[in-house]
């Protein structure tokens, strides 16, 4: 009964086999449905089985129409008898549908949802959920939730995500999945491979994969759904963690890096010149990094810290350690503005340091710091590149320009990536390769804003983590106020806004400075949103007349920008009206007021970053959020900022509101996506999965004893990673 040479017809089916089986081979999937499935990115049986229901209808909770009470919310299963639509006043459309549960009728109305007439054609079966009203003796429901279920008899009906576009309905999926399961699971099929070690299945009391698939797609009870989900969520997170831990261990086993000497003369002089003591958290992070730097295994470390926690100093200490040993260091930032600000800041910090140089009369030369971005002129770039290659440059700060073809260091010792989730693993690796030296440099990744622990474990799970959880002393907490008003400042200003401007004028009278941030640069036709140019004009003539105002945005050329920034730093400007170019890096301790116009247009992390531009000196600082929260999420965001100044806490709120998509970004692509697990709901499972993954890899360094798990990982990894992690 041979099928093909290399398929064992008695062995259970692996995910790889499912992925190789096109959905078109399933009974009932014709050309048209296959196209729809392809639109939903369901090409094979693996895609199909991991396309999970969005929710479930519990038929045990179903009511008969005649039993429903007035004003009660309930679910009924009905068939459509008639439907029609008509225009009503104001050009709106009303759709009327008469449905029956076989015993009594119910009148349904939808307002402004013309498509309901098509959706609820005569004879269609649907579950309706809504509130019953009685009008002139007739039972009615307005705008109920509708689930088209088809002719279903099960007690629990899964509802799949569906879109009008694909033409695939939830009941199609129920049917296709049922067929896929029938062919895969006994008695007809060979069963599914279970990649989880037996010991784990026992200890966590997990159902096996076959039962989990059955339980999530075709459950007999909601308890079955939750057992299935518990196992599948763990499996997803575990697979991801195994890959991350494996990558980390492989790097440690295969890579050879420089052995730096910690606390050399430059680092010591740098510490001595600091006008303040380092915080405990800075000391701890510097020590953690120093210990990594001394080992021959290259460092892969993430530095997490809130705005203003002092990450730059920690990074500088690491970079100087490389220079102390005669090597070079690089700092890569995601934008030109950021790179320029880092360069200015670090030059100011290190301006007076010098390095030993036997070739000069004094036996030393000034520490050499260069800035390399796409704005660097060609001759300048030529000079910098040749000096880098000769080892005459110590620190290079730049953007993506640092990983372009021609760039090469003589001996790159430490790489710092200020990342803001914008660089991928590949770019991290690319910068590391930019050395002529044989030994690999150490890598420090800094996040611009903190992300929650569980998210860090998932997104940066191949890195060690240092946390700056302490702000430098002497900072007075920033008071945040939310003014519900339009940021465009048009129309009648509420009293609160008047009060804000008058408080701002008082602050300026006391010598303090003010930032005013707008979402846009110039006027926009479509939206009534504050633009920096218009706001600047208006404030100069109205609210802040007589004060000295400056304007800063990304369309100005760099000389103008630099000049404006310098005037603000020097205190020549009272007020700086700007776009988010000032988001990161700007540091003017005398600025004590931050006004963010149309604040509801920004995300939590960005608002927190902007707010972090004040509260840097000895004076009490205030942040005003001006905006009309038009959505519940907008309101929650602004309220969160009012309630907390802790970046780690805000990161949790952000994750709750926005989901993981924002954090995962470019780093997790394709099949790595979590389909069922959620970094918000499943925080504890993330930790468990990591713990178990570490235990597993420490006991089975090559996964040789777990060939099924190894085979699955290969399916989820891109080629290069698979090669490195599993065959290396
Ligand atoms: P981050 O990058 O973490 O947001 P920065 O490195 O820009 O923070 O530091 C914010 C400000 O705090 C800078 O002005 C810096 O000089 C100052 N600073 C850093 N560490 C300390 C410290 N230990 N004591 C006092 N001020 C500090
Ligand atoms: Mg910084």
XYZ file of C-alpha atoms and ligand atoms in Angstrom:
756
model
C 0.000 0.000 0.000
C 2.894 2.302 -0.781
C 1.885 5.907 -1.309
C 5.168 7.525 -2.184
C 8.699 6.546 -1.395
C 9.293 8.885 1.502
C 5.882 9.178 3.103
C 5.296 6.703 5.857
C 1.613 5.946 5.466
C 1.207 4.939 9.071
C 3.058 7.825 10.722
C 1.044 10.813 11.918
C 0.818 13.862 9.659
C 3.309 16.657 10.259
C 2.641 20.368 9.857
C 4.981 20.266 6.882
C 2.753 17.745 5.152
C -0.321 19.835 5.913
C 1.441 22.860 4.488
C 2.193 20.920 1.316
C -1.423 19.933 0.783
C -3.390 22.523 -1.229
C -6.912 23.348 -0.056
C -8.127 22.692 -3.571
C -7.776 18.994 -2.846
C -10.579 19.196 -0.304
C -14.050 18.102 -1.281
C -16.309 21.087 -1.905
C -13.586 23.628 -2.617
C -14.213 24.646 -6.207
C -12.334 27.243 -8.243
C -14.398 30.117 -6.949
C -14.051 29.209 -3.286
C -10.362 28.493 -3.785
C -9.894 32.069 -5.022
C -11.723 33.394 -1.997
C -9.612 31.263 0.315
C -6.468 32.518 -1.374
C -7.594 36.085 -0.669
C -7.851 35.149 2.990
C -4.326 33.683 2.684
C -5.544 30.143 3.091
C -3.667 28.099 0.511
C -3.078 24.785 2.207
C -4.359 22.624 5.029
C -1.936 24.108 7.509
C -3.262 27.606 6.774
C -6.791 26.294 7.039
C -6.347 24.517 10.354
C -4.615 27.494 11.912
C -7.300 29.883 10.715
C -9.060 29.948 14.051
C -12.628 30.922 14.926
C -13.062 34.454 16.165
C -15.754 33.403 18.612
C -18.452 30.825 19.201
C -22.195 30.802 19.309
C -23.472 28.741 22.149
C -26.744 27.233 21.015
C -27.504 26.179 24.553
C -28.079 29.860 25.283
C -30.568 30.202 22.437
C -34.158 31.333 23.008
C -37.429 31.002 21.220
C -38.874 34.285 19.938
C -42.083 33.783 21.887
C -40.141 33.315 25.147
C -38.183 36.551 24.897
C -39.125 39.339 27.267
C -39.499 42.958 26.267
C -36.212 44.921 26.560
C -34.260 41.714 27.096
C -31.116 40.945 25.109
C -31.089 37.448 23.726
C -29.984 35.215 20.862
C -32.409 33.555 18.472
C -31.869 31.206 15.546
C -34.081 32.215 12.632
C -34.791 31.824 8.945
C -35.484 34.810 6.688
C -39.042 34.960 5.291
C -39.032 38.351 3.547
C -36.750 41.321 3.189
C -37.028 44.735 1.548
C -35.538 48.196 1.798
C -36.700 51.768 1.319
C -35.406 55.288 1.531
C -36.463 57.347 4.471
C -35.953 60.997 5.386
C -32.511 62.446 5.011
C -31.602 59.998 2.238
C -31.120 57.178 4.713
C -31.923 53.576 3.915
C -34.048 51.339 6.087
C -33.956 47.577 5.583
C -36.903 45.536 6.919
C -36.535 41.812 7.367
C -39.144 39.375 8.612
C -37.702 36.251 10.203
C -39.158 33.202 11.910
C -37.955 30.537 14.293
C -40.575 28.178 12.917
C -43.132 29.119 15.549
C -43.292 32.909 15.655
C -42.164 35.864 13.584
C -39.886 38.779 14.404
C -39.499 42.100 12.557
C -35.935 43.288 12.115
C -34.916 46.789 11.007
C -31.507 48.053 10.003
C -30.758 51.705 9.444
C -28.199 52.773 6.871
C -27.006 49.239 6.179
C -28.389 48.704 2.691
C -26.220 45.602 2.228
C -28.262 43.741 4.833
C -30.916 43.120 2.206
C -28.402 41.090 0.219
C -26.949 39.445 3.289
C -30.326 38.299 4.570
C -31.883 36.789 1.461
C -35.055 34.710 1.758
C -34.320 31.262 3.210
C -31.049 32.292 4.907
C -30.418 30.988 8.393
C -28.928 33.343 10.924
C -28.317 33.816 14.604
C -29.503 37.226 15.784
C -28.450 38.843 18.973
C -30.188 41.988 20.158
C -32.775 43.628 22.345
C -36.449 42.849 21.873
C -38.923 45.693 21.632
C -42.669 45.414 21.231
C -44.506 47.982 19.125
C -48.238 47.758 18.518
C -48.136 44.131 19.564
C -45.381 43.261 17.102
C -42.070 41.757 18.225
C -39.141 43.736 16.818
C -35.369 44.094 16.952
C -33.332 47.034 15.626
C -29.763 46.615 14.353
C -29.110 43.186 15.930
C -25.736 41.413 15.680
C -26.056 38.952 12.816
C -24.179 35.692 12.397
C -24.885 33.704 9.300
C -24.542 30.130 10.393
C -25.937 28.047 7.596
C -27.784 24.889 8.443
C -25.993 23.856 11.580
C -26.912 21.287 14.118
C -24.008 21.342 16.571
C -24.436 22.894 19.968
C -21.450 25.182 19.676
C -21.041 26.947 16.355
C -17.668 28.499 15.534
C -17.713 31.908 13.878
C -14.716 32.511 11.615
C -13.381 35.897 10.606
C -14.953 36.555 7.233
C -14.879 39.357 4.768
C -17.332 40.324 2.070
C -14.418 40.607 -0.331
C -13.280 37.002 -0.280
C -16.775 35.619 -0.650
C -15.926 32.988 1.939
C -18.482 32.649 4.691
C -18.090 31.303 8.145
C -20.148 28.243 7.270
C -17.884 27.512 4.286
C -14.972 27.388 6.659
C -16.847 25.175 9.101
C -17.382 22.754 6.253
C -13.834 22.867 4.848
C -12.211 22.518 8.247
C -14.502 19.615 9.119
C -13.418 17.881 5.935
C -9.744 18.593 6.621
C -10.077 17.223 10.146
C -11.984 14.174 8.957
C -9.200 13.326 6.541
C -6.433 13.960 9.058
C -7.751 12.419 12.246
C -8.577 8.779 12.975
C -10.435 6.692 12.019
C -10.047 7.989 8.448
C -6.749 9.843 8.746
C -3.347 9.075 10.220
C -3.614 11.572 13.080
C -1.458 14.668 13.645
C 2.146 14.786 14.841
C 2.479 16.191 18.324
C 5.766 18.061 18.573
C 5.513 18.806 22.294
C 7.656 16.522 24.454
C 5.540 13.932 26.313
C 6.844 15.176 29.600
C 5.437 18.663 28.921
C 2.068 17.303 27.812
C 1.872 15.389 31.092
C 3.027 18.136 33.364
C 0.698 20.759 31.903
C -2.058 18.259 31.283
C -2.406 19.401 27.678
C -4.643 17.684 25.153
C -2.758 16.400 22.095
C -2.702 18.344 18.845
C -5.432 16.315 17.164
C -7.795 16.840 20.066
C -6.836 20.503 20.216
C -7.675 21.025 16.541
C -10.951 19.206 16.989
C -11.674 21.197 20.144
C -10.990 24.614 18.658
C -12.831 24.046 15.369
C -15.604 21.611 16.224
C -16.150 21.640 19.980
C -18.891 19.882 21.883
C -18.682 22.372 24.730
C -17.068 25.668 25.611
C -14.885 23.816 28.120
C -13.425 21.911 25.213
C -12.665 25.167 23.427
C -10.760 26.509 26.381
C -8.673 23.339 26.801
C -7.841 23.408 23.106
C -6.952 27.058 23.254
C -4.762 26.567 26.322
C -2.680 24.010 24.477
C -2.494 25.808 21.142
C -1.512 29.120 22.728
C 1.280 27.444 24.624
C 2.424 25.660 21.490
C 2.689 28.887 19.499
C 4.586 30.731 22.183
C 6.776 27.758 22.971
C 7.793 27.292 19.345
C 8.711 30.953 19.163
C 10.688 30.832 22.391
C 12.529 27.668 21.385
C 13.671 29.440 18.217
C 14.764 32.520 20.155
C 16.574 30.613 22.879
C 18.178 28.378 20.283
C 19.426 31.423 18.400
C 20.866 32.866 21.564
C 22.615 29.630 22.541
C 23.922 29.087 19.009
C 25.412 32.547 18.902
C 27.053 31.940 22.225
C 28.467 28.652 21.039
C 29.696 29.728 17.629
C 30.642 33.390 17.736
C 33.976 34.699 18.874
C 34.250 38.311 19.898
C 36.685 40.785 21.340
C 37.647 40.544 24.987
C 37.482 44.147 26.102
C 39.074 45.474 29.231
C 36.515 47.189 31.447
C 37.037 50.472 33.273
C 39.979 51.662 31.178
C 41.400 55.196 31.337
C 38.815 56.786 28.981
C 35.880 55.322 30.838
C 37.375 56.492 34.105
C 37.966 60.026 32.847
C 34.461 60.109 31.407
C 33.023 59.158 34.805
C 35.146 61.788 36.519
C 33.979 64.563 34.205
C 30.290 63.833 34.780
C 28.728 66.609 36.859
C 26.497 64.118 38.696
C 26.704 60.606 40.125
C 25.233 57.785 38.044
C 21.985 56.281 39.248
C 21.988 52.831 40.802
C 20.268 51.471 37.705
C 22.897 53.054 35.438
C 25.701 51.582 37.535
C 24.043 48.167 37.432
C 23.519 48.294 33.660
C 27.063 49.508 33.040
C 28.357 46.636 35.170
C 26.193 44.084 33.336
C 27.482 45.397 30.030
C 31.096 45.511 31.227
C 30.882 41.900 32.256
C 29.570 40.951 28.794
C 32.273 43.019 27.109
C 35.063 41.197 28.901
C 33.904 37.784 27.732
C 34.989 36.367 24.364
C 31.334 35.718 23.528
C 29.921 38.749 21.730
C 27.307 40.661 23.692
C 23.704 40.768 22.471
C 21.965 42.957 24.992
C 18.870 45.131 25.142
C 18.891 48.275 27.268
C 15.373 49.197 28.321
C 14.649 52.422 30.119
C 12.093 55.141 30.417
C 12.440 58.536 28.766
C 15.086 60.488 30.608
C 16.420 57.473 32.493
C 19.865 58.172 31.066
C 20.394 55.462 28.469
C 22.857 57.579 26.509
C 25.449 57.582 29.278
C 25.272 53.831 29.577
C 25.785 53.465 25.840
C 28.664 55.935 25.881
C 30.398 53.993 28.638
C 30.143 50.851 26.506
C 31.496 52.629 23.420
C 34.408 54.146 25.305
C 35.341 50.690 26.558
C 35.954 49.720 22.933
C 38.036 52.846 22.322
C 40.056 52.157 25.470
C 41.220 48.943 23.827
C 42.153 50.725 20.606
C 38.958 49.733 18.803
C 36.104 51.749 17.334
C 32.425 52.059 18.169
C 29.301 52.852 16.146
C 25.885 54.160 17.099
C 23.053 53.735 14.617
C 19.827 55.741 14.992
C 16.623 55.335 12.982
C 16.388 58.927 11.680
C 18.738 61.687 10.636
C 17.411 64.074 13.246
C 18.060 61.522 15.941
C 21.536 60.748 14.672
C 22.369 64.442 14.555
C 21.076 64.944 18.080
C 23.027 61.996 19.379
C 26.152 63.323 17.696
C 25.704 66.790 19.183
C 24.955 65.380 22.628
C 27.832 62.944 22.659
C 30.300 65.490 21.294
C 29.303 67.862 24.088
C 29.725 65.073 26.616
C 33.088 63.822 25.349
C 34.512 66.928 23.730
C 37.518 67.164 26.025
C 38.638 63.563 26.043
C 41.749 62.451 24.228
C 43.130 59.087 23.246
C 46.734 57.857 23.238
C 48.548 58.338 19.925
C 52.229 57.493 19.690
C 52.466 59.279 16.344
C 51.987 62.747 17.818
C 54.257 65.012 19.826
C 52.054 64.963 22.898
C 51.536 61.223 22.659
C 47.803 61.766 22.391
C 45.133 63.220 20.142
C 41.530 64.342 20.714
C 38.881 61.638 20.661
C 37.427 61.670 17.161
C 33.662 61.514 16.684
C 32.043 61.535 13.231
C 28.476 61.835 11.970
C 27.522 59.809 8.904
C 24.054 60.121 7.355
C 22.612 60.490 3.876
C 22.980 64.229 4.317
C 26.748 63.966 4.642
C 28.311 65.555 1.544
C 30.263 63.358 -0.839
C 33.753 64.706 -0.102
C 33.044 64.645 3.629
C 31.787 61.094 3.346
C 34.932 60.075 1.467
C 37.120 61.510 4.166
C 35.136 59.891 6.985
C 35.118 56.484 5.299
C 38.840 56.509 4.678
C 39.607 57.602 8.233
C 37.286 54.924 9.590
C 39.110 52.315 7.598
C 42.444 53.570 8.888
C 41.211 53.430 12.450
C 41.672 57.185 12.926
C 38.037 57.682 13.875
C 36.897 56.477 17.284
C 33.133 56.897 17.360
C 30.833 57.019 14.353
C 27.228 58.047 14.830
C 24.823 57.664 11.950
C 21.721 56.289 10.307
C 21.205 53.431 7.844
C 24.077 55.081 6.007
C 26.297 53.076 8.355
C 25.275 49.781 6.797
C 25.744 50.819 3.173
C 28.152 48.939 0.966
C 31.338 50.940 1.169
C 31.355 51.437 4.914
C 34.026 49.534 6.786
C 35.706 49.933 10.138
C 39.288 49.034 10.875
C 38.313 47.341 14.107
C 34.764 47.727 15.279
C 34.493 46.876 18.962
C 31.054 47.965 20.119
C 27.842 48.594 18.198
C 24.938 50.513 19.722
C 21.578 50.496 18.010
C 19.027 53.057 19.137
C 16.159 51.327 17.714
C 12.610 52.353 18.346
C 11.477 49.066 16.842
C 12.607 50.234 13.460
C 15.583 48.040 12.768
C 15.340 44.328 12.139
C 17.580 41.495 13.145
C 19.225 41.678 9.703
C 20.277 45.287 10.152
C 21.687 44.548 13.546
C 23.716 41.796 11.927
C 24.713 43.975 8.970
C 26.326 46.618 11.152
C 28.252 43.951 13.019
C 29.813 42.754 9.785
C 31.321 46.147 9.055
C 34.686 45.389 10.559
C 37.989 44.291 9.073
C 38.772 42.584 12.341
C 38.415 38.842 12.746
C 36.561 39.114 16.022
C 32.935 40.193 16.223
C 31.914 43.394 18.000
C 29.543 43.505 20.972
C 26.012 44.724 20.337
C 23.809 46.878 22.560
C 20.248 47.625 21.434
C 18.424 50.526 23.098
C 14.669 50.956 22.967
C 13.439 54.513 22.783
C 10.452 53.671 24.945
C 10.020 50.725 27.232
C 7.978 47.745 26.187
C 6.372 45.308 28.617
C 8.473 42.440 29.903
C 6.515 39.725 28.171
C 6.635 41.609 24.902
C 10.386 42.085 25.252
C 10.710 38.364 25.825
C 8.948 37.682 22.580
C 10.272 40.403 20.332
C 13.788 40.510 21.728
C 13.913 37.003 23.123
C 17.368 36.371 21.695
C 18.870 39.211 23.740
C 19.870 39.652 27.367
C 18.111 42.557 28.998
C 19.265 45.409 31.230
C 16.635 47.713 32.668
C 16.992 51.333 33.784
C 14.093 51.401 36.188
C 15.174 54.480 38.098
C 15.210 58.121 37.040
C 18.082 60.439 38.000
C 17.305 62.176 41.296
C 16.011 65.704 41.647
C 13.389 65.445 38.972
C 10.030 66.809 40.013
C 7.283 64.658 38.528
C 5.558 66.244 35.559
C 1.941 67.257 36.107
C -0.214 66.332 33.133
C -3.504 68.035 32.321
C -5.988 67.273 29.593
C -7.940 70.134 28.037
C -10.872 69.034 25.895
C -10.632 71.457 23.013
C -9.780 71.474 19.328
C -6.052 71.696 18.713
C -6.620 73.902 15.688
C -7.560 76.656 18.197
C -10.488 77.693 16.017
C -13.897 78.653 17.318
C -14.684 79.626 20.880
C -11.901 78.634 23.206
C -13.064 77.009 26.443
C -12.082 78.686 29.688
C -9.609 75.918 30.448
C -7.682 76.761 27.317
C -7.589 80.451 28.252
C -6.297 79.426 31.668
C -3.606 77.336 30.019
C -2.288 80.206 27.902
C -2.241 82.528 30.854
C -0.313 80.004 32.923
C 2.134 79.653 30.064
C 2.661 83.417 29.910
C 3.359 83.361 33.648
C 5.933 80.600 33.251
C 7.690 82.589 30.535
C 7.616 85.673 32.756
C 9.464 83.590 35.346
C 12.101 82.745 32.762
C 10.963 79.270 31.771
C 10.572 77.960 28.224
C 7.771 76.198 26.391
C 7.333 73.590 23.663
C 4.175 73.493 21.566
C 3.824 70.394 19.414
C 1.475 70.042 16.438
C 0.670 66.935 14.391
C 1.182 68.639 11.011
C 3.762 70.950 9.455
C 1.587 73.055 7.183
C -2.042 73.724 6.423
C -4.111 70.735 5.429
C -7.223 70.978 3.299
C -8.859 67.841 4.511
C -8.466 68.093 8.207
C -8.924 70.657 10.896
C -5.750 69.684 12.607
C -3.197 71.936 14.209
C -0.255 72.648 11.932
C 3.010 74.049 13.210
C 3.085 76.903 10.679
C -0.465 78.075 11.341
C -0.161 77.659 15.081
C 3.068 79.635 15.061
C 1.406 82.494 13.163
C -1.669 82.545 15.315
C 0.064 82.333 18.688
C 2.473 85.109 17.685
C -0.469 87.448 17.112
C -3.052 86.247 19.586
C -2.466 83.999 22.603
C 1.264 84.552 23.034
C 1.679 87.977 21.525
C 4.825 89.723 22.677
C 6.751 86.544 23.489
C 9.642 85.331 21.386
C 8.515 82.342 19.310
C 10.441 79.951 17.072
C 9.295 77.391 14.528
C 10.856 73.966 13.975
C 9.817 71.233 11.570
C 11.200 68.552 9.304
C 10.837 70.470 6.034
C 13.266 73.191 7.125
C 16.834 72.759 5.967
C 19.269 71.540 8.578
C 21.081 74.855 9.045
C 17.820 76.640 9.865
C 16.817 73.830 12.159
C 20.146 73.880 13.964
C 20.022 77.651 14.323
C 16.498 77.583 15.771
C 17.365 74.776 18.150
C 20.454 76.673 19.274
C 18.424 79.826 19.939
C 16.040 77.796 22.048
C 18.899 76.164 23.947
C 20.464 79.580 24.542
C 17.198 80.881 25.943
C 16.693 83.433 23.133
C 13.367 81.832 22.298
C 10.609 81.564 24.903
C 8.430 79.246 22.909
C 9.245 76.609 20.325
C 6.369 75.615 18.045
C 7.334 72.311 16.479
C 6.306 69.025 14.985
C 7.415 65.721 16.479
C 10.987 66.381 15.314
C 11.565 67.210 18.954
C 10.278 63.824 20.036
C 13.546 62.276 21.038
C 16.881 63.586 22.157
C 16.209 67.284 22.660
C 17.388 68.247 26.118
C 16.734 71.754 27.461
C 16.382 71.623 31.255
C 14.944 75.148 31.428
C 11.912 74.111 29.356
C 9.094 73.324 31.770
C 5.934 73.387 29.689
C 4.949 70.941 26.963
C 1.742 71.612 25.058
C 0.594 68.913 22.651
C -2.140 70.077 20.292
C -4.564 67.490 18.907
C -2.991 65.087 21.346
C -5.602 62.462 20.508
C -3.802 61.979 17.187
C -0.687 60.579 18.826
C -0.061 57.166 20.337
C 0.742 56.593 23.990
C 4.435 55.941 23.420
C 4.820 59.082 21.357
C 2.966 61.261 23.856
C 5.142 59.881 26.618
C 8.282 60.594 24.588
C 7.155 64.147 23.890
C 6.275 64.738 27.513
C 9.736 63.502 28.430
C 11.220 66.632 26.807
C 10.254 68.552 29.977
C 10.819 67.697 33.612
C 14.575 67.616 33.031
C 15.566 70.432 35.350
C 14.940 71.569 38.893
C 11.670 73.374 38.155
C 8.195 71.906 38.298
C 7.045 70.955 34.790
C 3.635 70.667 33.204
C 2.340 68.851 30.163
C -0.921 69.998 28.578
C -2.734 67.599 26.307
C -5.134 69.552 24.135
C -7.509 67.355 22.201
C -11.022 66.084 21.775
C -11.024 62.356 22.238
C -13.405 61.225 19.556
C -12.989 57.499 20.193
C -13.035 55.449 23.414
C -9.435 54.418 22.727
C -8.412 58.047 22.283
C -9.963 58.860 25.605
C -8.225 55.920 27.322
C -4.890 57.004 25.865
C -5.100 60.567 27.075
C -6.420 59.488 30.459
C -3.528 57.023 30.806
C -1.057 59.858 30.274
C -2.819 61.959 32.899
C -2.789 59.049 35.355
C 0.797 57.850 34.994
C 4.293 59.082 34.243
C 5.800 55.591 34.382
C 6.812 54.457 30.907
C 6.672 50.778 31.797
C 3.143 51.136 33.111
C 2.099 53.102 30.027
C 3.608 50.437 27.810
C 1.273 47.893 29.413
C -1.734 50.127 28.762
C -0.592 50.621 25.185
C -0.315 46.896 24.641
C -3.800 46.444 26.081
C -5.257 49.088 23.807
C -3.408 48.458 20.602
C -2.461 44.816 20.704
C 0.836 43.292 19.783
C 0.879 44.343 16.154
C 2.472 47.638 17.021
C 5.271 46.046 18.988
C 5.959 43.091 16.760
C 6.299 45.393 13.764
C 8.798 44.309 11.192
C 10.532 41.907 13.483
C 8.114 39.053 13.253
C 7.044 38.304 9.765
C 5.181 35.645 7.901
C 4.591 32.405 9.667
C 6.050 33.641 12.902
C 2.908 35.636 13.518
C 0.993 34.642 16.553
C -2.363 33.416 15.360
C -4.031 32.540 18.613
C -1.736 33.692 21.384
C -1.893 37.272 22.536
C 0.871 39.066 24.367
C -1.793 40.819 26.398
C -4.092 38.004 27.400
C -1.431 35.342 27.603
C 1.316 37.079 29.558
C 1.795 34.204 31.960
C 2.004 31.685 29.183
C 4.752 33.756 27.559
C 6.822 33.392 30.722
C 6.054 29.695 31.064
C 6.923 29.086 27.439
C 10.230 30.885 27.827
C 11.118 28.990 30.962
C 10.299 25.669 29.321
C 12.181 26.590 26.166
C 15.306 27.384 28.150
C 15.042 24.094 30.046
C 14.541 22.205 26.833
C 17.443 23.763 24.929
C 19.793 23.430 27.865
C 19.032 19.717 27.919
C 18.898 19.174 24.122
C 21.265 21.694 22.607
C 20.688 20.533 19.043
C 17.115 19.268 19.258
C 18.475 16.010 17.838
C 16.251 14.031 20.166
C 13.197 16.022 19.169
C 13.178 15.680 15.383
C 9.500 16.526 15.088
C 9.874 19.809 16.923
C 12.994 20.615 14.904
C 11.144 19.931 11.673
C 8.362 22.292 12.685
C 10.725 25.069 13.639
C 12.200 24.798 10.204
C 8.784 25.462 8.760
C 8.457 28.681 10.706
C 11.944 30.050 10.266
C 13.276 31.691 7.166
C 15.900 29.741 5.285
C 18.922 31.481 6.664
C 17.782 31.095 10.268
C 16.895 27.449 9.754
C 20.325 26.811 8.310
C 22.012 28.558 11.207
C 19.880 27.194 14.013
C 19.203 23.656 12.963
C 22.023 22.559 10.706
C 24.903 24.655 12.047
P 17.229 58.666 27.710
O 18.002 58.513 26.437
O 17.231 57.421 28.536
O 15.846 59.181 27.495
P 19.211 60.576 28.289
O 20.350 59.679 28.183
O 18.927 61.468 27.133
O 17.921 59.747 28.612
O 19.342 61.430 29.627
C 18.372 62.375 29.990
C 18.997 63.511 30.772
O 19.360 63.087 32.056
C 20.246 64.077 30.155
O 20.206 65.462 30.319
C 21.355 63.482 30.966
O 22.498 64.309 30.987
C 20.728 63.420 32.340
N 21.261 62.391 33.194
C 21.587 61.132 32.816
N 22.017 60.425 33.858
C 21.957 61.251 34.932
C 22.265 61.101 36.325
N 22.731 59.955 36.806
N 22.062 62.156 37.125
C 21.577 63.306 36.647
N 21.276 63.513 35.358
C 21.457 62.500 34.503
Mg 18.229 59.176 24.551
